[in-house]
mmCIF file with all atom_site columns, C-alpha atoms in Angstrom:
data_model
loop_
_atom_site.group_PDB
_atom_site.id
_atom_site.type_symbol
_atom_site.label_atom_id
_atom_site.label_alt_id
_atom_site.label_comp_id
_atom_site.label_asym_id
_atom_site.label_entity_id
_atom_site.label_seq_id
_atom_site.pdbx_PDB_ins_code
_atom_site.Cartn_x
_atom_site.Cartn_y
_atom_site.Cartn_z
_atom_site.occupancy
_atom_site.B_iso_or_equiv
_atom_site.pdbx_formal_charge
_atom_site.auth_seq_id
_atom_site.auth_comp_id
_atom_site.auth_asym_id
_atom_site.auth_atom_id
_atom_site.pdbx_PDB_model_num
ATOM 1   C CA . MET E 1 1   ? -44.469 -136.453 -121.181 1.00 0.00 ? 1   MET E CA 1
ATOM 2   C CA . PRO E 1 2   ? -47.766 -134.563 -120.541 1.00 0.00 ? 2   PRO E CA 1
ATOM 3   C CA . TYR E 1 3   ? -48.089 -131.098 -122.116 1.00 0.00 ? 3   TYR E CA 1
ATOM 4   C CA . LEU E 1 4   ? -49.880 -127.933 -121.071 1.00 0.00 ? 4   LEU E CA 1
ATOM 5   C CA . GLY E 1 5   ? -52.617 -126.389 -123.164 1.00 0.00 ? 5   GLY E CA 1
ATOM 6   C CA . THR E 1 6   ? -55.365 -127.657 -125.408 1.00 0.00 ? 6   THR E CA 1
ATOM 7   C CA . GLN E 1 7   ? -54.620 -129.491 -128.624 1.00 0.00 ? 7   GLN E CA 1
ATOM 8   C CA . PRO E 1 8   ? -53.301 -128.563 -131.113 1.00 0.00 ? 8   PRO E CA 1
ATOM 9   C CA . ASN E 1 9   ? -51.547 -125.792 -129.148 1.00 0.00 ? 9   ASN E CA 1
ATOM 10  C CA . ASP E 1 10  ? -50.216 -128.020 -126.331 1.00 0.00 ? 10  ASP E CA 1
ATOM 11  C CA . VAL E 1 11  ? -46.576 -127.286 -127.101 1.00 0.00 ? 11  VAL E CA 1
ATOM 12  C CA . LYS E 1 12  ? -45.239 -126.428 -123.634 1.00 0.00 ? 12  LYS E CA 1
ATOM 13  C CA . LYS E 1 13  ? -43.936 -129.385 -121.633 1.00 0.00 ? 13  LYS E CA 1
ATOM 14  C CA . ASN E 1 14  ? -45.374 -129.900 -118.177 1.00 0.00 ? 14  ASN E CA 1
ATOM 15  C CA . THR E 1 15  ? -42.045 -130.528 -116.434 1.00 0.00 ? 15  THR E CA 1
ATOM 16  C CA . GLY E 1 16  ? -43.211 -130.511 -112.841 1.00 0.00 ? 16  GLY E CA 1
ATOM 17  C CA . LEU E 1 17  ? -46.904 -131.236 -112.490 1.00 0.00 ? 17  LEU E CA 1
ATOM 18  C CA . TYR E 1 18  ? -48.528 -134.638 -112.855 1.00 0.00 ? 18  TYR E CA 1
ATOM 19  C CA . THR E 1 19  ? -52.031 -135.595 -111.917 1.00 0.00 ? 19  THR E CA 1
ATOM 20  C CA . PRO E 1 20  ? -52.531 -138.747 -109.828 1.00 0.00 ? 20  PRO E CA 1
ATOM 21  C CA . SER E 1 21  ? -54.034 -140.503 -112.843 1.00 0.00 ? 21  SER E CA 1
ATOM 22  C CA . GLU E 1 22  ? -50.976 -139.608 -114.962 1.00 0.00 ? 22  GLU E CA 1
ATOM 23  C CA . ILE E 1 23  ? -48.652 -140.972 -112.264 1.00 0.00 ? 23  ILE E CA 1
ATOM 24  C CA . LEU E 1 24  ? -50.623 -144.214 -112.085 1.00 0.00 ? 24  LEU E CA 1
ATOM 25  C CA . GLN E 1 25  ? -50.538 -144.607 -115.850 1.00 0.00 ? 25  GLN E CA 1
ATOM 26  C CA . LEU E 1 26  ? -46.802 -143.863 -116.083 1.00 0.00 ? 26  LEU E CA 1
ATOM 27  C CA . THR E 1 27  ? -46.146 -146.386 -113.291 1.00 0.00 ? 27  THR E CA 1
ATOM 28  C CA . LYS E 1 28  ? -48.269 -148.988 -115.076 1.00 0.00 ? 28  LYS E CA 1
ATOM 29  C CA . ASP E 1 29  ? -46.359 -148.330 -118.300 1.00 0.00 ? 29  ASP E CA 1
ATOM 30  C CA . GLY E 1 30  ? -43.037 -148.702 -116.436 1.00 0.00 ? 30  GLY E CA 1
ATOM 31  C CA . SER E 1 31  ? -42.002 -145.121 -117.206 1.00 0.00 ? 31  SER E CA 1
ATOM 32  C CA . TRP E 1 32  ? -42.295 -143.522 -113.779 1.00 0.00 ? 32  TRP E CA 1
ATOM 33  C CA . GLY E 1 33  ? -38.846 -142.909 -112.244 1.00 0.00 ? 33  GLY E CA 1
ATOM 34  C CA . GLY E 1 34  ? -38.170 -144.819 -109.035 1.00 0.00 ? 34  GLY E CA 1
ATOM 35  C CA . SER E 1 35  ? -40.448 -147.697 -109.983 1.00 0.00 ? 35  SER E CA 1
ATOM 36  C CA . LEU E 1 36  ? -39.084 -151.217 -109.530 1.00 0.00 ? 36  LEU E CA 1
ATOM 37  C CA . GLU E 1 37  ? -39.073 -154.135 -111.943 1.00 0.00 ? 37  GLU E CA 1
ATOM 38  C CA . LEU E 1 38  ? -38.688 -157.569 -110.371 1.00 0.00 ? 38  LEU E CA 1
ATOM 39  C CA . ILE E 1 39  ? -35.900 -159.178 -112.405 1.00 0.00 ? 39  ILE E CA 1
ATOM 40  C CA . ALA E 1 40  ? -35.370 -162.399 -110.465 1.00 0.00 ? 40  ALA E CA 1
ATOM 41  C CA . GLU E 1 41  ? -36.552 -164.164 -107.330 1.00 0.00 ? 41  GLU E CA 1
ATOM 42  C CA . GLN E 1 42  ? -35.154 -167.317 -105.747 1.00 0.00 ? 42  GLN E CA 1
ATOM 43  C CA . THR E 1 43  ? -36.118 -169.176 -102.583 1.00 0.00 ? 43  THR E CA 1
ATOM 44  C CA . VAL E 1 44  ? -33.557 -171.779 -101.540 1.00 0.00 ? 44  VAL E CA 1
ATOM 45  C CA . SER E 1 45  ? -33.082 -174.187 -98.645  1.00 0.00 ? 45  SER E CA 1
ATOM 46  C CA . GLY E 1 46  ? -29.917 -175.991 -97.548  1.00 0.00 ? 46  GLY E CA 1
ATOM 47  C CA . VAL E 1 47  ? -27.729 -174.719 -100.397 1.00 0.00 ? 47  VAL E CA 1
ATOM 48  C CA . ALA E 1 48  ? -24.067 -173.703 -100.343 1.00 0.00 ? 48  ALA E CA 1
ATOM 49  C CA . ASN E 1 49  ? -24.492 -170.737 -102.687 1.00 0.00 ? 49  ASN E CA 1
ATOM 50  C CA . LEU E 1 50  ? -26.924 -168.870 -104.891 1.00 0.00 ? 50  LEU E CA 1
ATOM 51  C CA . SER E 1 51  ? -26.246 -167.243 -108.272 1.00 0.00 ? 51  SER E CA 1
ATOM 52  C CA . MET E 1 52  ? -28.234 -164.651 -110.193 1.00 0.00 ? 52  MET E CA 1
ATOM 53  C CA . THR E 1 53  ? -26.809 -164.385 -113.689 1.00 0.00 ? 53  THR E CA 1
ATOM 54  C CA . SER E 1 54  ? -29.555 -162.609 -115.646 1.00 0.00 ? 54  SER E CA 1
ATOM 55  C CA . ILE E 1 55  ? -29.670 -159.177 -114.013 1.00 0.00 ? 55  ILE E CA 1
ATOM 56  C CA . LYS E 1 56  ? -30.446 -156.854 -116.968 1.00 0.00 ? 56  LYS E CA 1
ATOM 57  C CA . GLU E 1 57  ? -27.267 -154.861 -116.365 1.00 0.00 ? 57  GLU E CA 1
ATOM 58  C CA . ASN E 1 58  ? -27.625 -153.376 -119.853 1.00 0.00 ? 58  ASN E CA 1
ATOM 59  C CA . VAL E 1 59  ? -31.019 -151.916 -118.884 1.00 0.00 ? 59  VAL E CA 1
ATOM 60  C CA . TYR E 1 60  ? -30.553 -150.657 -115.304 1.00 0.00 ? 60  TYR E CA 1
ATOM 61  C CA . ASP E 1 61  ? -27.685 -148.728 -113.767 1.00 0.00 ? 61  ASP E CA 1
ATOM 62  C CA . THR E 1 62  ? -29.166 -149.225 -110.290 1.00 0.00 ? 62  THR E CA 1
ATOM 63  C CA . HIS E 1 63  ? -30.337 -152.531 -108.832 1.00 0.00 ? 63  HIS E CA 1
ATOM 64  C CA . LEU E 1 64  ? -31.947 -153.398 -105.514 1.00 0.00 ? 64  LEU E CA 1
ATOM 65  C CA . LEU E 1 65  ? -31.155 -156.772 -103.939 1.00 0.00 ? 65  LEU E CA 1
ATOM 66  C CA . GLU E 1 66  ? -33.441 -157.840 -101.101 1.00 0.00 ? 66  GLU E CA 1
ATOM 67  C CA . VAL E 1 67  ? -32.466 -160.808 -98.920  1.00 0.00 ? 67  VAL E CA 1
ATOM 68  C CA . ILE E 1 68  ? -35.179 -162.194 -96.638  1.00 0.00 ? 68  ILE E CA 1
ATOM 69  C CA . GLY E 1 69  ? -34.858 -164.773 -93.867  1.00 0.00 ? 69  GLY E CA 1
ATOM 70  C CA . TYR E 1 70  ? -31.191 -165.769 -94.156  1.00 0.00 ? 70  TYR E CA 1
ATOM 71  C CA . ASN E 1 71  ? -30.725 -168.815 -91.891  1.00 0.00 ? 71  ASN E CA 1
ATOM 72  C CA . PRO E 1 72  ? -27.460 -170.829 -91.968  1.00 0.00 ? 72  PRO E CA 1
ATOM 73  C CA . VAL E 1 73  ? -27.100 -174.498 -91.029  1.00 0.00 ? 73  VAL E CA 1
ATOM 74  C CA . SER E 1 74  ? -24.122 -173.576 -88.834  1.00 0.00 ? 74  SER E CA 1
ATOM 75  C CA . SER E 1 75  ? -23.228 -170.132 -87.498  1.00 0.00 ? 75  SER E CA 1
ATOM 76  C CA . ASP E 1 76  ? -22.196 -167.950 -90.417  1.00 0.00 ? 76  ASP E CA 1
ATOM 77  C CA . ARG E 1 77  ? -22.587 -164.678 -92.296  1.00 0.00 ? 77  ARG E CA 1
ATOM 78  C CA . LEU E 1 78  ? -23.745 -164.085 -95.875  1.00 0.00 ? 78  LEU E CA 1
ATOM 79  C CA . GLY E 1 79  ? -21.276 -162.665 -98.370  1.00 0.00 ? 79  GLY E CA 1
ATOM 80  C CA . MET E 1 80  ? -21.676 -161.404 -101.925 1.00 0.00 ? 80  MET E CA 1
ATOM 81  C CA . GLN E 1 81  ? -19.384 -161.555 -104.951 1.00 0.00 ? 81  GLN E CA 1
ATOM 82  C CA . PHE E 1 82  ? -19.938 -160.331 -108.502 1.00 0.00 ? 82  PHE E CA 1
ATOM 83  C CA . PHE E 1 83  ? -19.632 -161.940 -111.906 1.00 0.00 ? 83  PHE E CA 1
ATOM 84  C CA . GLU E 1 84  ? -17.640 -159.857 -114.397 1.00 0.00 ? 84  GLU E CA 1
ATOM 85  C CA . SER E 1 85  ? -18.492 -160.719 -117.992 1.00 0.00 ? 85  SER E CA 1
ATOM 86  C CA . GLY E 1 86  ? -19.557 -164.184 -116.851 1.00 0.00 ? 86  GLY E CA 1
ATOM 87  C CA . THR E 1 87  ? -16.550 -164.894 -114.594 1.00 0.00 ? 87  THR E CA 1
ATOM 88  C CA . ARG E 1 88  ? -16.965 -164.775 -110.814 1.00 0.00 ? 88  ARG E CA 1
ATOM 89  C CA . GLU E 1 89  ? -14.523 -162.431 -109.094 1.00 0.00 ? 89  GLU E CA 1
ATOM 90  C CA . SER E 1 90  ? -13.390 -164.310 -105.971 1.00 0.00 ? 90  SER E CA 1
ATOM 91  C CA . ALA E 1 91  ? -10.039 -162.614 -105.302 1.00 0.00 ? 91  ALA E CA 1
ATOM 92  C CA . SER E 1 92  ? -9.411  -160.324 -102.326 1.00 0.00 ? 92  SER E CA 1
ATOM 93  C CA . VAL E 1 93  ? -10.229 -157.146 -104.256 1.00 0.00 ? 93  VAL E CA 1
ATOM 94  C CA . TYR E 1 94  ? -13.477 -156.038 -102.593 1.00 0.00 ? 94  TYR E CA 1
ATOM 95  C CA . GLN E 1 95  ? -13.706 -153.115 -100.205 1.00 0.00 ? 95  GLN E CA 1
ATOM 96  C CA . TYR E 1 96  ? -16.324 -152.358 -97.546  1.00 0.00 ? 96  TYR E CA 1
ATOM 97  C CA . SER E 1 97  ? -17.042 -150.360 -94.440  1.00 0.00 ? 97  SER E CA 1
ATOM 98  C CA . TYR E 1 98  ? -19.921 -150.968 -92.018  1.00 0.00 ? 98  TYR E CA 1
ATOM 99  C CA . TYR E 1 99  ? -21.074 -149.616 -88.732  1.00 0.00 ? 99  TYR E CA 1
ATOM 100 C CA . TYR E 1 100 ? -22.623 -152.223 -86.478  1.00 0.00 ? 100 TYR E CA 1
ATOM 101 C CA . GLY E 1 101 ? -24.688 -152.449 -83.329  1.00 0.00 ? 101 GLY E CA 1
ATOM 102 C CA . TYR E 1 102 ? -24.785 -155.504 -81.082  1.00 0.00 ? 102 TYR E CA 1
ATOM 103 C CA . TYR E 1 103 ? -27.754 -156.335 -78.861  1.00 0.00 ? 103 TYR E CA 1
ATOM 104 C CA . ALA E 1 104 ? -25.593 -156.392 -75.708  1.00 0.00 ? 104 ALA E CA 1
ATOM 105 C CA . GLY E 1 105 ? -24.787 -152.727 -76.182  1.00 0.00 ? 105 GLY E CA 1
ATOM 106 C CA . SER E 1 106 ? -21.542 -152.622 -78.151  1.00 0.00 ? 106 SER E CA 1
ATOM 107 C CA . TYR E 1 107 ? -21.038 -150.642 -81.346  1.00 0.00 ? 107 TYR E CA 1
ATOM 108 C CA . GLY E 1 108 ? -18.206 -150.371 -83.815  1.00 0.00 ? 108 GLY E CA 1
ATOM 109 C CA . GLU E 1 109 ? -16.951 -150.510 -87.377  1.00 0.00 ? 109 GLU E CA 1
ATOM 110 C CA . ASN E 1 110 ? -15.930 -153.337 -89.686  1.00 0.00 ? 110 ASN E CA 1
ATOM 111 C CA . LYS E 1 111 ? -13.885 -152.384 -92.732  1.00 0.00 ? 111 LYS E CA 1
ATOM 112 C CA . SER E 1 112 ? -11.534 -153.853 -95.289  1.00 0.00 ? 112 SER E CA 1
ATOM 113 C CA . THR E 1 113 ? -9.696  -152.688 -98.387  1.00 0.00 ? 113 THR E CA 1
ATOM 114 C CA . GLY E 1 114 ? -8.938  -156.214 -99.573  1.00 0.00 ? 114 GLY E CA 1
ATOM 115 C CA . ASP E 1 115 ? -11.481 -158.929 -98.869  1.00 0.00 ? 115 ASP E CA 1
ATOM 116 C CA . ASP E 1 116 ? -12.937 -161.608 -101.134 1.00 0.00 ? 116 ASP E CA 1
ATOM 117 C CA . HIS E 1 117 ? -16.544 -160.483 -100.664 1.00 0.00 ? 117 HIS E CA 1
ATOM 118 C CA . ILE E 1 118 ? -18.937 -157.751 -99.575  1.00 0.00 ? 118 ILE E CA 1
ATOM 119 C CA . LYS E 1 119 ? -20.990 -158.578 -96.488  1.00 0.00 ? 119 LYS E CA 1
ATOM 120 C CA . ILE E 1 120 ? -24.708 -158.797 -97.116  1.00 0.00 ? 120 ILE E CA 1
ATOM 121 C CA . CYS E 1 121 ? -26.211 -160.364 -93.915  1.00 0.00 ? 121 CYS E CA 1
ATOM 122 C CA . PRO E 1 122 ? -24.818 -160.324 -90.363  1.00 0.00 ? 122 PRO E CA 1
ATOM 123 C CA . ASP E 1 123 ? -23.798 -163.231 -88.137  1.00 0.00 ? 123 ASP E CA 1
ATOM 124 C CA . GLU E 1 124 ? -26.550 -165.752 -87.475  1.00 0.00 ? 124 GLU E CA 1
ATOM 125 C CA . GLY E 1 125 ? -26.874 -168.889 -85.378  1.00 0.00 ? 125 GLY E CA 1
ATOM 126 C CA . THR E 1 126 ? -28.518 -172.171 -86.274  1.00 0.00 ? 126 THR E CA 1
ATOM 127 C CA . ALA E 1 127 ? -31.925 -171.966 -84.580  1.00 0.00 ? 127 ALA E CA 1
ATOM 128 C CA . SER E 1 128 ? -34.840 -171.662 -86.987  1.00 0.00 ? 128 SER E CA 1
ATOM 129 C CA . THR E 1 129 ? -35.635 -168.291 -85.404  1.00 0.00 ? 129 THR E CA 1
ATOM 130 C CA . ASP E 1 130 ? -32.101 -167.000 -86.035  1.00 0.00 ? 130 ASP E CA 1
ATOM 131 C CA . THR E 1 131 ? -32.644 -165.118 -89.274  1.00 0.00 ? 131 THR E CA 1
ATOM 132 C CA . SER E 1 132 ? -31.448 -161.892 -90.840  1.00 0.00 ? 132 SER E CA 1
ATOM 133 C CA . SER E 1 133 ? -32.531 -159.784 -93.778  1.00 0.00 ? 133 SER E CA 1
ATOM 134 C CA . SER E 1 134 ? -31.061 -156.930 -95.773  1.00 0.00 ? 134 SER E CA 1
ATOM 135 C CA . TYR E 1 135 ? -31.483 -154.678 -98.723  1.00 0.00 ? 135 TYR E CA 1
ATOM 136 C CA . CYS E 1 136 ? -28.602 -153.627 -100.925 1.00 0.00 ? 136 CYS E CA 1
ATOM 137 C CA . TYR E 1 137 ? -28.485 -151.057 -103.716 1.00 0.00 ? 137 TYR E CA 1
ATOM 138 C CA . ILE E 1 138 ? -25.986 -151.906 -106.458 1.00 0.00 ? 138 ILE E CA 1
ATOM 139 C CA . TYR E 1 139 ? -24.764 -149.096 -108.715 1.00 0.00 ? 139 TYR E CA 1
ATOM 140 C CA . ASN E 1 140 ? -23.089 -149.064 -112.165 1.00 0.00 ? 140 ASN E CA 1
ATOM 141 C CA . ALA E 1 141 ? -23.142 -152.841 -112.635 1.00 0.00 ? 141 ALA E CA 1
ATOM 142 C CA . GLY E 1 142 ? -23.415 -152.673 -116.406 1.00 0.00 ? 142 GLY E CA 1
ATOM 143 C CA . ASN E 1 143 ? -21.043 -149.754 -116.958 1.00 0.00 ? 143 ASN E CA 1
ATOM 144 C CA . SER E 1 144 ? -17.653 -151.145 -117.971 1.00 0.00 ? 144 SER E CA 1
ATOM 145 C CA . SER E 1 145 ? -15.950 -147.778 -117.422 1.00 0.00 ? 145 SER E CA 1
ATOM 146 C CA . LYS E 1 146 ? -17.011 -147.416 -113.763 1.00 0.00 ? 146 LYS E CA 1
ATOM 147 C CA . TYR E 1 147 ? -16.539 -149.228 -110.476 1.00 0.00 ? 147 TYR E CA 1
ATOM 148 C CA . THR E 1 148 ? -19.516 -151.152 -109.099 1.00 0.00 ? 148 THR E CA 1
ATOM 149 C CA . PHE E 1 149 ? -20.403 -150.083 -105.579 1.00 0.00 ? 149 PHE E CA 1
ATOM 150 C CA . THR E 1 150 ? -23.110 -150.815 -103.033 1.00 0.00 ? 150 THR E CA 1
ATOM 151 C CA . SER E 1 151 ? -24.977 -149.354 -100.093 1.00 0.00 ? 151 SER E CA 1
ATOM 152 C CA . GLN E 1 152 ? -26.886 -151.605 -97.720  1.00 0.00 ? 152 GLN E CA 1
ATOM 153 C CA . GLN E 1 153 ? -28.621 -152.097 -94.417  1.00 0.00 ? 153 GLN E CA 1
ATOM 154 C CA . MET E 1 154 ? -28.810 -155.403 -92.561  1.00 0.00 ? 154 MET E CA 1
ATOM 155 C CA . VAL E 1 155 ? -30.734 -156.518 -89.503  1.00 0.00 ? 155 VAL E CA 1
ATOM 156 C CA . GLY E 1 156 ? -30.376 -159.839 -87.717  1.00 0.00 ? 156 GLY E CA 1
ATOM 157 C CA . THR E 1 157 ? -31.102 -161.592 -84.456  1.00 0.00 ? 157 THR E CA 1
ATOM 158 C CA . ASP E 1 158 ? -28.168 -160.003 -82.605  1.00 0.00 ? 158 ASP E CA 1
ATOM 159 C CA . PHE E 1 159 ? -26.699 -157.430 -85.010  1.00 0.00 ? 159 PHE E CA 1
ATOM 160 C CA . ILE E 1 160 ? -27.622 -154.491 -87.166  1.00 0.00 ? 160 ILE E CA 1
ATOM 161 C CA . ARG E 1 161 ? -25.209 -153.199 -89.802  1.00 0.00 ? 161 ARG E CA 1
ATOM 162 C CA . TYR E 1 162 ? -25.259 -150.436 -92.351  1.00 0.00 ? 162 TYR E CA 1
ATOM 163 C CA . GLY E 1 163 ? -22.640 -149.224 -94.781  1.00 0.00 ? 163 GLY E CA 1
ATOM 164 C CA . GLY E 1 164 ? -21.401 -150.012 -98.237  1.00 0.00 ? 164 GLY E CA 1
ATOM 165 C CA . GLY E 1 165 ? -18.842 -151.712 -100.414 1.00 0.00 ? 165 GLY E CA 1
ATOM 166 C CA . SER E 1 166 ? -17.240 -151.672 -103.818 1.00 0.00 ? 166 SER E CA 1
ATOM 167 C CA . LEU E 1 167 ? -15.539 -153.704 -106.486 1.00 0.00 ? 167 LEU E CA 1
ATOM 168 C CA . PRO E 1 168 ? -12.843 -151.131 -107.302 1.00 0.00 ? 168 PRO E CA 1
ATOM 169 C CA . GLN E 1 169 ? -12.085 -152.159 -110.853 1.00 0.00 ? 169 GLN E CA 1
ATOM 170 C CA . ALA E 1 170 ? -13.881 -150.934 -113.949 1.00 0.00 ? 170 ALA E CA 1
ATOM 171 C CA . SER E 1 171 ? -15.780 -153.853 -115.448 1.00 0.00 ? 171 SER E CA 1
ATOM 172 C CA . THR E 1 172 ? -19.169 -155.087 -116.602 1.00 0.00 ? 172 THR E CA 1
ATOM 173 C CA . VAL E 1 173 ? -20.865 -156.809 -113.680 1.00 0.00 ? 173 VAL E CA 1
ATOM 174 C CA . ASP E 1 174 ? -23.463 -159.237 -115.004 1.00 0.00 ? 174 ASP E CA 1
ATOM 175 C CA . GLY E 1 175 ? -24.200 -161.505 -112.064 1.00 0.00 ? 175 GLY E CA 1
ATOM 176 C CA . ILE E 1 176 ? -24.431 -161.863 -108.285 1.00 0.00 ? 176 ILE E CA 1
ATOM 177 C CA . TYR E 1 177 ? -23.163 -164.723 -106.108 1.00 0.00 ? 177 TYR E CA 1
ATOM 178 C CA . LEU E 1 178 ? -24.210 -165.264 -102.465 1.00 0.00 ? 178 LEU E CA 1
ATOM 179 C CA . PHE E 1 179 ? -22.432 -167.647 -100.082 1.00 0.00 ? 179 PHE E CA 1
ATOM 180 C CA . GLY E 1 180 ? -21.517 -168.240 -96.432  1.00 0.00 ? 180 GLY E CA 1
ATOM 181 C CA . ASP E 1 181 ? -18.468 -166.014 -96.093  1.00 0.00 ? 181 ASP E CA 1
ATOM 182 C CA . ASP E 1 182 ? -17.179 -167.288 -92.722  1.00 0.00 ? 182 ASP E CA 1
ATOM 183 C CA . SER E 1 183 ? -17.634 -171.054 -92.377  1.00 0.00 ? 183 SER E CA 1
ATOM 184 C CA . GLY E 1 184 ? -19.137 -171.739 -95.807  1.00 0.00 ? 184 GLY E CA 1
ATOM 185 C CA . SER E 1 185 ? -22.316 -173.056 -94.238  1.00 0.00 ? 185 SER E CA 1
ATOM 186 C CA . ASN E 1 186 ? -25.329 -174.092 -96.259  1.00 0.00 ? 186 ASN E CA 1
ATOM 187 C CA . PHE E 1 187 ? -28.268 -171.750 -95.827  1.00 0.00 ? 187 PHE E CA 1
ATOM 188 C CA . SER E 1 188 ? -31.887 -170.945 -96.567  1.00 0.00 ? 188 SER E CA 1
ATOM 189 C CA . LEU E 1 189 ? -33.244 -167.592 -97.764  1.00 0.00 ? 189 LEU E CA 1
ATOM 190 C CA . THR E 1 190 ? -35.313 -165.719 -100.314 1.00 0.00 ? 190 THR E CA 1
ATOM 191 C CA . ALA E 1 191 ? -33.504 -163.304 -102.647 1.00 0.00 ? 191 ALA E CA 1
ATOM 192 C CA . LYS E 1 192 ? -35.256 -160.763 -104.851 1.00 0.00 ? 192 LYS E CA 1
ATOM 193 C CA . LEU E 1 193 ? -33.475 -158.610 -107.419 1.00 0.00 ? 193 LEU E CA 1
ATOM 194 C CA . TYR E 1 194 ? -35.099 -155.474 -108.812 1.00 0.00 ? 194 TYR E CA 1
ATOM 195 C CA . GLY E 1 195 ? -34.138 -152.958 -111.457 1.00 0.00 ? 195 GLY E CA 1
ATOM 196 C CA . VAL E 1 196 ? -34.677 -149.340 -110.415 1.00 0.00 ? 196 VAL E CA 1
ATOM 197 C CA . LYS E 1 197 ? -36.177 -147.177 -113.144 1.00 0.00 ? 197 LYS E CA 1
ATOM 198 C CA . GLN E 1 198 ? -34.565 -143.784 -113.614 1.00 0.00 ? 198 GLN E CA 1
ATOM 199 C CA . TRP E 1 199 ? -36.264 -140.422 -114.063 1.00 0.00 ? 199 TRP E CA 1
ATOM 200 C CA . VAL E 1 200 ? -36.467 -139.331 -117.676 1.00 0.00 ? 200 VAL E CA 1
ATOM 201 C CA . THR E 1 201 ? -36.616 -135.621 -118.458 1.00 0.00 ? 201 THR E CA 1
#
């Protein structure tokens, strides 16, 4: 933390003012709140699922999952489940609520209080140009005394969706599992997982 004054009398903390050079240095050091650390990146093609099982849940209480170019082999959507202490939770315990917009002009809400996944990419067809992408913030993954919940935005060829979901049981979430949640189709995509650095005062 930078201090005000001239050494050795620089005893008052500078709690609100940083010079551009200080910000750059703190970002380089990985100490600037809001900075991202790339934890994992996977590019896959023609797979049935994708797992990320080293997510640094003991370091970050907020993660950012970015999905780029989801393209299924047959028409499908992309769903997400969590690993709890190494075991994938696949029961109908997830909750979500999304608002959607369809290119033909319809709008509405999708919601569930008991599904086996959280939606992460909207419906896509099979053409190579039929792709969707999303970003999803994941909160409290490593805190065994709190629920893990998400907020996300998705955009696809025909749909946009935004909303959030939760795994409403206190547990340590230490992994992420992506799969075709409708027809179980194989898919291609790039997934990037980041840890979000917190402000330190």
